[in-house]
């Protein structure tokens, strides 16, 4: 179980001092059976007049900062150390009734999964539906995990990754049509495609790292986005279409949500003269402290 050291620094700069409104900060990795938070600090400059923590409706850790002091910059510096336990792909053990598509979630699970199955984007020409169904086996039953793996691999193989520092996300149809986008664009496309087939899918915001020198994952240096799909027998399983990862290898979860706008790492307001805002910079650095990091079981990267 490798030990990781992670630094996430966000800085906003202004021409003259401005007043800061409430800021919502979601950068603390989630505690789970596969990732354990060893140490975490959150430094903010200027210091907030009040800083409180809460858990949102999805169980994500959120810091709420309020300020009294005006300043020409705002720096939010998160440092954590986390034990990560990547699970091998063979641990994805799907219940017999769900191993082949189509299937229906059990009556016990369906009420809690419904909102994660609902579509979030309009698809009047059913473009997403047609693309999603192209991964089904026309000759008979479709293996559930193989189909979702093929969809993940297709996005990595057939789409062009384009870094875009600006805020906002393309619609799934825009991503499908242009065949290019960022990790968050890819995640929203795959979520909508999975939901079109009746799967419960959620958006994940977090960090990606290369566990070994053999791995060359895309999306480092900033926050990363991918997908979790609910598979009976294994629960929520990670699918990263940007890197073709199935399972949690190289992926550190911070926020899980039904929609991307519920998982924004940092949001807040400021007040000052028009044109005061100059720039925002984000830097994410992850290092593997454990020298035995290459010895743990590996999940699939395609």
Coordinates of C-alpha atoms in Angstrom, one line a residue:
X1 CA 0.0 0.0 0.0
X2 CA 2.0 3.0 -1.2
X3 CA 2.3 6.2 0.8
X4 CA 1.7 9.4 -1.3
X5 CA 2.6 13.0 -0.5
X6 CA 0.2 15.4 -2.3
X7 CA 0.4 19.2 -2.6
X8 CA -2.4 21.2 -4.2
X9 CA -1.9 25.0 -4.3
X10 CA -4.4 27.5 -5.8
X11 CA -3.6 31.2 -6.0
X12 CA -5.8 34.1 -7.2
X13 CA -4.2 37.5 -7.8
X14 CA -5.7 41.0 -8.2
X15 CA -4.6 44.5 -9.2
X16 CA -5.6 46.0 -5.9
X17 CA -6.9 44.7 -2.6
X18 CA -10.4 43.1 -2.9
X19 CA -12.9 41.7 -0.3
X20 CA -13.5 37.9 -0.3
X21 CA -16.8 36.3 0.1
X22 CA -17.5 32.8 1.4
X23 CA -15.3 30.1 -0.2
X24 CA -16.2 26.5 -0.5
X25 CA -13.1 24.2 -0.6
X26 CA -13.3 20.6 -1.6
X27 CA -9.7 19.2 -1.8
X28 CA -9.5 16.7 1.1
X29 CA -9.4 13.1 -0.1
X30 CA -12.1 10.8 1.0
X31 CA -11.5 8.1 3.6
X32 CA -12.3 4.6 2.3
X33 CA -11.1 1.0 2.4
X34 CA -8.7 1.8 -0.5
X35 CA -7.4 5.2 0.6
X36 CA -6.5 6.2 4.1
X37 CA -5.7 9.8 5.0
X38 CA -2.6 9.9 7.2
X39 CA -2.1 13.6 7.5
X40 CA -3.8 16.7 6.1
X41 CA -3.3 20.5 6.4
X42 CA -5.1 23.4 4.8
X43 CA -3.3 26.7 4.9
X44 CA -5.1 29.8 3.6
X45 CA -3.5 33.3 3.1
X46 CA -4.9 35.7 4.1
X47 CA -6.2 33.7 7.1
X48 CA -10.0 33.3 7.1
X49 CA -11.9 34.8 10.0
X50 CA -13.7 31.5 10.3
X51 CA -13.1 28.0 8.9
X52 CA -15.5 25.2 9.4
X53 CA -15.9 21.7 8.0
X54 CA -19.0 19.8 6.9
X55 CA -19.9 16.7 4.9
X56 CA -22.2 17.3 1.9
X57 CA -25.0 15.1 0.8
X58 CA -22.5 12.7 -0.9
X59 CA -20.2 12.4 2.1
X60 CA -17.5 14.7 0.6
X61 CA -15.5 16.8 3.1
X62 CA -16.0 20.5 2.5
X63 CA -14.3 23.4 4.2
X64 CA -16.2 26.7 4.4
X65 CA -14.0 29.8 4.7
X66 CA -15.1 33.3 5.4
X67 CA -12.9 36.4 5.4
X68 CA -12.8 39.9 6.9
X69 CA -9.4 41.1 5.5
X70 CA -8.9 42.5 2.0
X71 CA -5.9 41.4 0.0
X72 CA -4.3 41.4 -3.4
X73 CA -4.1 37.7 -3.5
X74 CA -5.7 34.6 -2.1
X75 CA -3.7 31.4 -1.7
X76 CA -5.2 28.0 -0.7
X77 CA -2.6 25.4 0.0
X78 CA -3.6 21.8 0.7
X79 CA -1.0 19.2 1.7
X80 CA -1.9 15.6 2.5
X81 CA -0.3 12.2 2.9
X82 CA -2.5 9.3 2.0
X83 CA -2.1 5.5 1.9
X84 CA -3.5 4.2 -1.3
X85 CA -4.5 0.6 -1.9
X86 CA -5.1 -0.1 -5.7
X87 CA -7.3 -3.1 -6.1
X88 CA -6.6 -5.7 -8.9
X89 CA -9.2 -5.9 -11.7
X90 CA -10.1 -9.4 -10.7
X91 CA -11.6 -8.0 -7.6
X92 CA -14.5 -6.7 -9.7
X93 CA -16.9 -9.5 -8.9
X94 CA -20.2 -8.9 -10.5
X95 CA -23.4 -10.7 -9.3
X96 CA -24.5 -13.5 -11.7
X97 CA -27.7 -11.6 -12.7
X98 CA -25.7 -8.5 -13.8
X99 CA -22.7 -10.1 -15.6
X100 CA -24.5 -9.8 -18.9
X101 CA -26.3 -6.7 -20.2
X102 CA -29.2 -5.9 -20.1
X103 CA -30.1 -6.4 -16.4
X104 CA -32.1 -4.5 -13.8
X105 CA -30.8 -3.3 -10.4
X106 CA -32.4 -5.1 -7.5
X107 CA -35.5 -3.6 -5.8
X108 CA -33.4 -2.9 -2.7
X109 CA -30.8 -0.8 -4.6
X110 CA -32.9 0.9 -7.2
X111 CA -34.5 3.6 -5.0
X112 CA -31.0 4.9 -4.0
X113 CA -29.6 4.7 -7.5
X114 CA -32.4 6.4 -9.4
X115 CA -30.9 9.9 -9.4
X116 CA -27.6 8.6 -10.6
X117 CA -29.4 6.9 -13.6
X118 CA -31.3 10.0 -14.6
X119 CA -29.9 11.8 -17.7
X120 CA -28.6 15.3 -17.1
X121 CA -28.2 16.5 -20.7
X122 CA -30.6 16.7 -23.6
X123 CA -30.1 14.3 -26.5
X124 CA -32.9 15.1 -28.9
X125 CA -31.3 13.2 -31.8
X126 CA -30.3 10.3 -29.5
X127 CA -26.7 10.7 -30.5
X128 CA -25.4 9.6 -27.1
X129 CA -27.8 6.7 -27.1
X130 CA -26.6 5.4 -30.5
X131 CA -23.0 5.8 -29.6
X132 CA -23.5 3.9 -26.3
X133 CA -25.4 1.1 -28.0
X134 CA -22.6 0.6 -30.5
X135 CA -20.7 -1.2 -27.7
X136 CA -23.3 -3.9 -27.3
X137 CA -22.8 -7.3 -28.8
X138 CA -25.1 -7.5 -31.8
X139 CA -24.8 -11.3 -31.8
X140 CA -26.2 -12.0 -28.4
X141 CA -25.6 -11.3 -24.7
X142 CA -23.2 -8.5 -23.9
X143 CA -20.6 -9.0 -21.1
X144 CA -21.2 -6.1 -18.8
X145 CA -17.6 -5.4 -17.7
X146 CA -16.2 -6.0 -21.2
X147 CA -18.7 -3.5 -22.6
X148 CA -17.8 -0.8 -20.1
X149 CA -14.1 -1.5 -20.6
X150 CA -14.5 -1.2 -24.3
X151 CA -16.3 2.2 -23.9
X152 CA -13.5 3.4 -21.7
X153 CA -10.8 2.3 -24.2
X154 CA -12.7 3.8 -27.1
X155 CA -12.6 7.3 -25.6
X156 CA -8.9 7.1 -24.8
X157 CA -8.1 5.7 -28.3
X158 CA -10.5 7.7 -30.6
X159 CA -10.6 11.1 -28.9
X160 CA -7.9 13.8 -28.6
X161 CA -7.1 15.0 -25.1
X162 CA -6.9 18.8 -25.1
X163 CA -6.0 20.6 -21.9
X164 CA -8.3 23.5 -21.2
X165 CA -7.6 25.7 -18.1
X166 CA -10.8 27.7 -18.5
X167 CA -13.8 26.9 -16.4
X168 CA -16.7 25.1 -17.8
X169 CA -17.4 21.7 -19.4
X170 CA -18.5 20.8 -22.9
X171 CA -21.8 19.1 -23.3
X172 CA -21.5 15.3 -24.0
X173 CA -22.8 15.9 -27.6
X174 CA -20.1 18.6 -28.2
X175 CA -17.5 16.1 -27.0
X176 CA -18.9 13.3 -29.1
X177 CA -19.1 15.5 -32.2
X178 CA -15.6 17.1 -31.9
X179 CA -13.9 14.0 -30.6
X180 CA -11.7 16.0 -28.3
X181 CA -11.9 17.4 -24.8
X182 CA -10.5 17.4 -21.3
X183 CA -10.8 14.8 -18.6
X184 CA -14.0 16.4 -17.3
X185 CA -15.5 16.4 -20.8
X186 CA -14.7 12.7 -21.2
X187 CA -16.2 11.9 -17.8
X188 CA -19.5 13.6 -18.6
X189 CA -19.7 11.9 -22.0
X190 CA -19.2 8.4 -20.4
X191 CA -21.6 9.2 -17.6
X192 CA -24.3 10.1 -20.0
X193 CA -23.6 7.1 -22.2
X194 CA -23.7 4.7 -19.2
X195 CA -26.9 6.3 -18.0
X196 CA -28.4 5.9 -21.5
X197 CA -27.9 2.2 -21.0
X198 CA -29.5 2.2 -17.6
X199 CA -26.4 2.2 -15.4
X200 CA -26.0 4.3 -12.3
X201 CA -23.0 6.6 -12.9
X202 CA -21.4 9.4 -10.9
X203 CA -18.8 12.1 -11.5
X204 CA -15.5 11.9 -9.6
X205 CA -13.0 14.7 -9.0
X206 CA -9.6 13.9 -7.5
X207 CA -6.0 13.4 -8.5
X208 CA -4.2 11.1 -10.9
X209 CA -0.6 10.0 -10.4
X210 CA 1.8 7.6 -12.1
X211 CA 2.5 4.8 -9.6
X212 CA 5.6 3.6 -11.5
X213 CA 8.0 4.8 -14.2
X214 CA 6.1 2.5 -16.6
X215 CA 2.9 4.5 -16.2
X216 CA 2.3 7.7 -18.2
X217 CA -1.0 9.0 -17.1
X218 CA -2.6 12.1 -18.6
X219 CA -4.1 14.8 -16.4
X220 CA -1.4 15.4 -13.8
X221 CA -0.5 18.9 -12.5
X222 CA -4.1 19.7 -11.8
X223 CA -7.3 18.1 -10.5
X224 CA -8.5 15.1 -12.5
X225 CA -12.0 13.7 -13.4
X226 CA -13.3 10.2 -14.1
X227 CA -16.4 8.1 -13.6
X228 CA -17.8 5.6 -11.1
X229 CA -20.4 3.1 -12.3
X230 CA -22.4 0.9 -9.9
X231 CA -22.0 -2.8 -10.6
X232 CA -23.9 -5.2 -8.3
X233 CA -21.5 -7.3 -6.4
X234 CA -18.7 -4.8 -6.4
X235 CA -20.5 -1.5 -5.9
X236 CA -19.0 1.6 -7.4
X237 CA -16.2 0.8 -9.8
X238 CA -13.8 3.4 -11.2
X239 CA -13.5 4.0 -15.0
X240 CA -11.1 6.7 -16.2
X241 CA -11.7 7.2 -20.0
X242 CA -8.8 9.8 -20.2
X243 CA -6.2 7.2 -19.3
X244 CA -8.1 4.0 -20.0
X245 CA -7.9 2.9 -16.4
X246 CA -10.4 0.4 -15.0
X247 CA -10.1 0.2 -11.2
X248 CA -8.5 2.7 -8.9
X249 CA -4.8 2.4 -9.9
X250 CA -3.3 5.9 -9.9
X251 CA -6.6 7.5 -8.9
X252 CA -7.2 9.4 -5.6
X253 CA -10.8 10.3 -5.0
X254 CA -11.7 13.7 -3.4
X255 CA -15.3 14.3 -4.4
X256 CA -18.0 12.1 -5.7
X257 CA -21.2 13.6 -7.0
X258 CA -24.2 13.1 -9.3
X259 CA -23.2 16.1 -11.5
X260 CA -19.9 17.9 -12.2
X261 CA -21.2 21.2 -10.7
X262 CA -21.5 19.5 -7.3
X263 CA -17.8 18.6 -7.2
X264 CA -16.0 21.9 -7.9
X265 CA -12.7 21.9 -6.0
X266 CA -12.8 25.6 -5.0
X267 CA -15.6 28.1 -5.5
X268 CA -16.2 31.5 -3.9
X269 CA -16.8 35.2 -4.5
X270 CA -14.8 38.5 -4.3
X271 CA -15.8 42.2 -4.4
X272 CA -13.7 45.0 -5.8
X273 CA -13.2 47.4 -8.8
X274 CA -14.1 46.0 -12.2
X275 CA -11.0 44.5 -13.9
X276 CA -9.3 43.8 -10.6
X277 CA -8.9 40.1 -11.2
X278 CA -5.5 39.2 -12.8
X279 CA -4.9 35.5 -12.8
X280 CA -5.6 32.1 -11.2
X281 CA -2.8 29.4 -11.0
X282 CA -3.2 25.8 -9.9
X283 CA -0.4 23.4 -9.1
X284 CA -0.7 19.8 -8.1
X285 CA 2.3 17.7 -7.2
X286 CA 2.2 14.1 -6.1
X287 CA 5.2 11.9 -5.1
X288 CA 5.3 8.3 -4.0
X289 CA 7.1 8.0 -0.7
X290 CA 6.9 4.3 -0.3
X291 CA 9.9 2.7 -2.0
X292 CA 8.0 -0.6 -2.4
X293 CA 5.2 1.1 -4.4
X294 CA 5.8 -1.0 -7.5
X295 CA 5.0 -4.3 -5.7
X296 CA 1.3 -3.9 -5.1
X297 CA -1.4 -5.6 -7.3
X298 CA -2.3 -3.8 -10.5
X299 CA -5.6 -3.1 -12.1
X300 CA -6.0 -2.7 -15.8
X301 CA -4.8 0.3 -17.8
X302 CA -5.7 0.2 -21.5

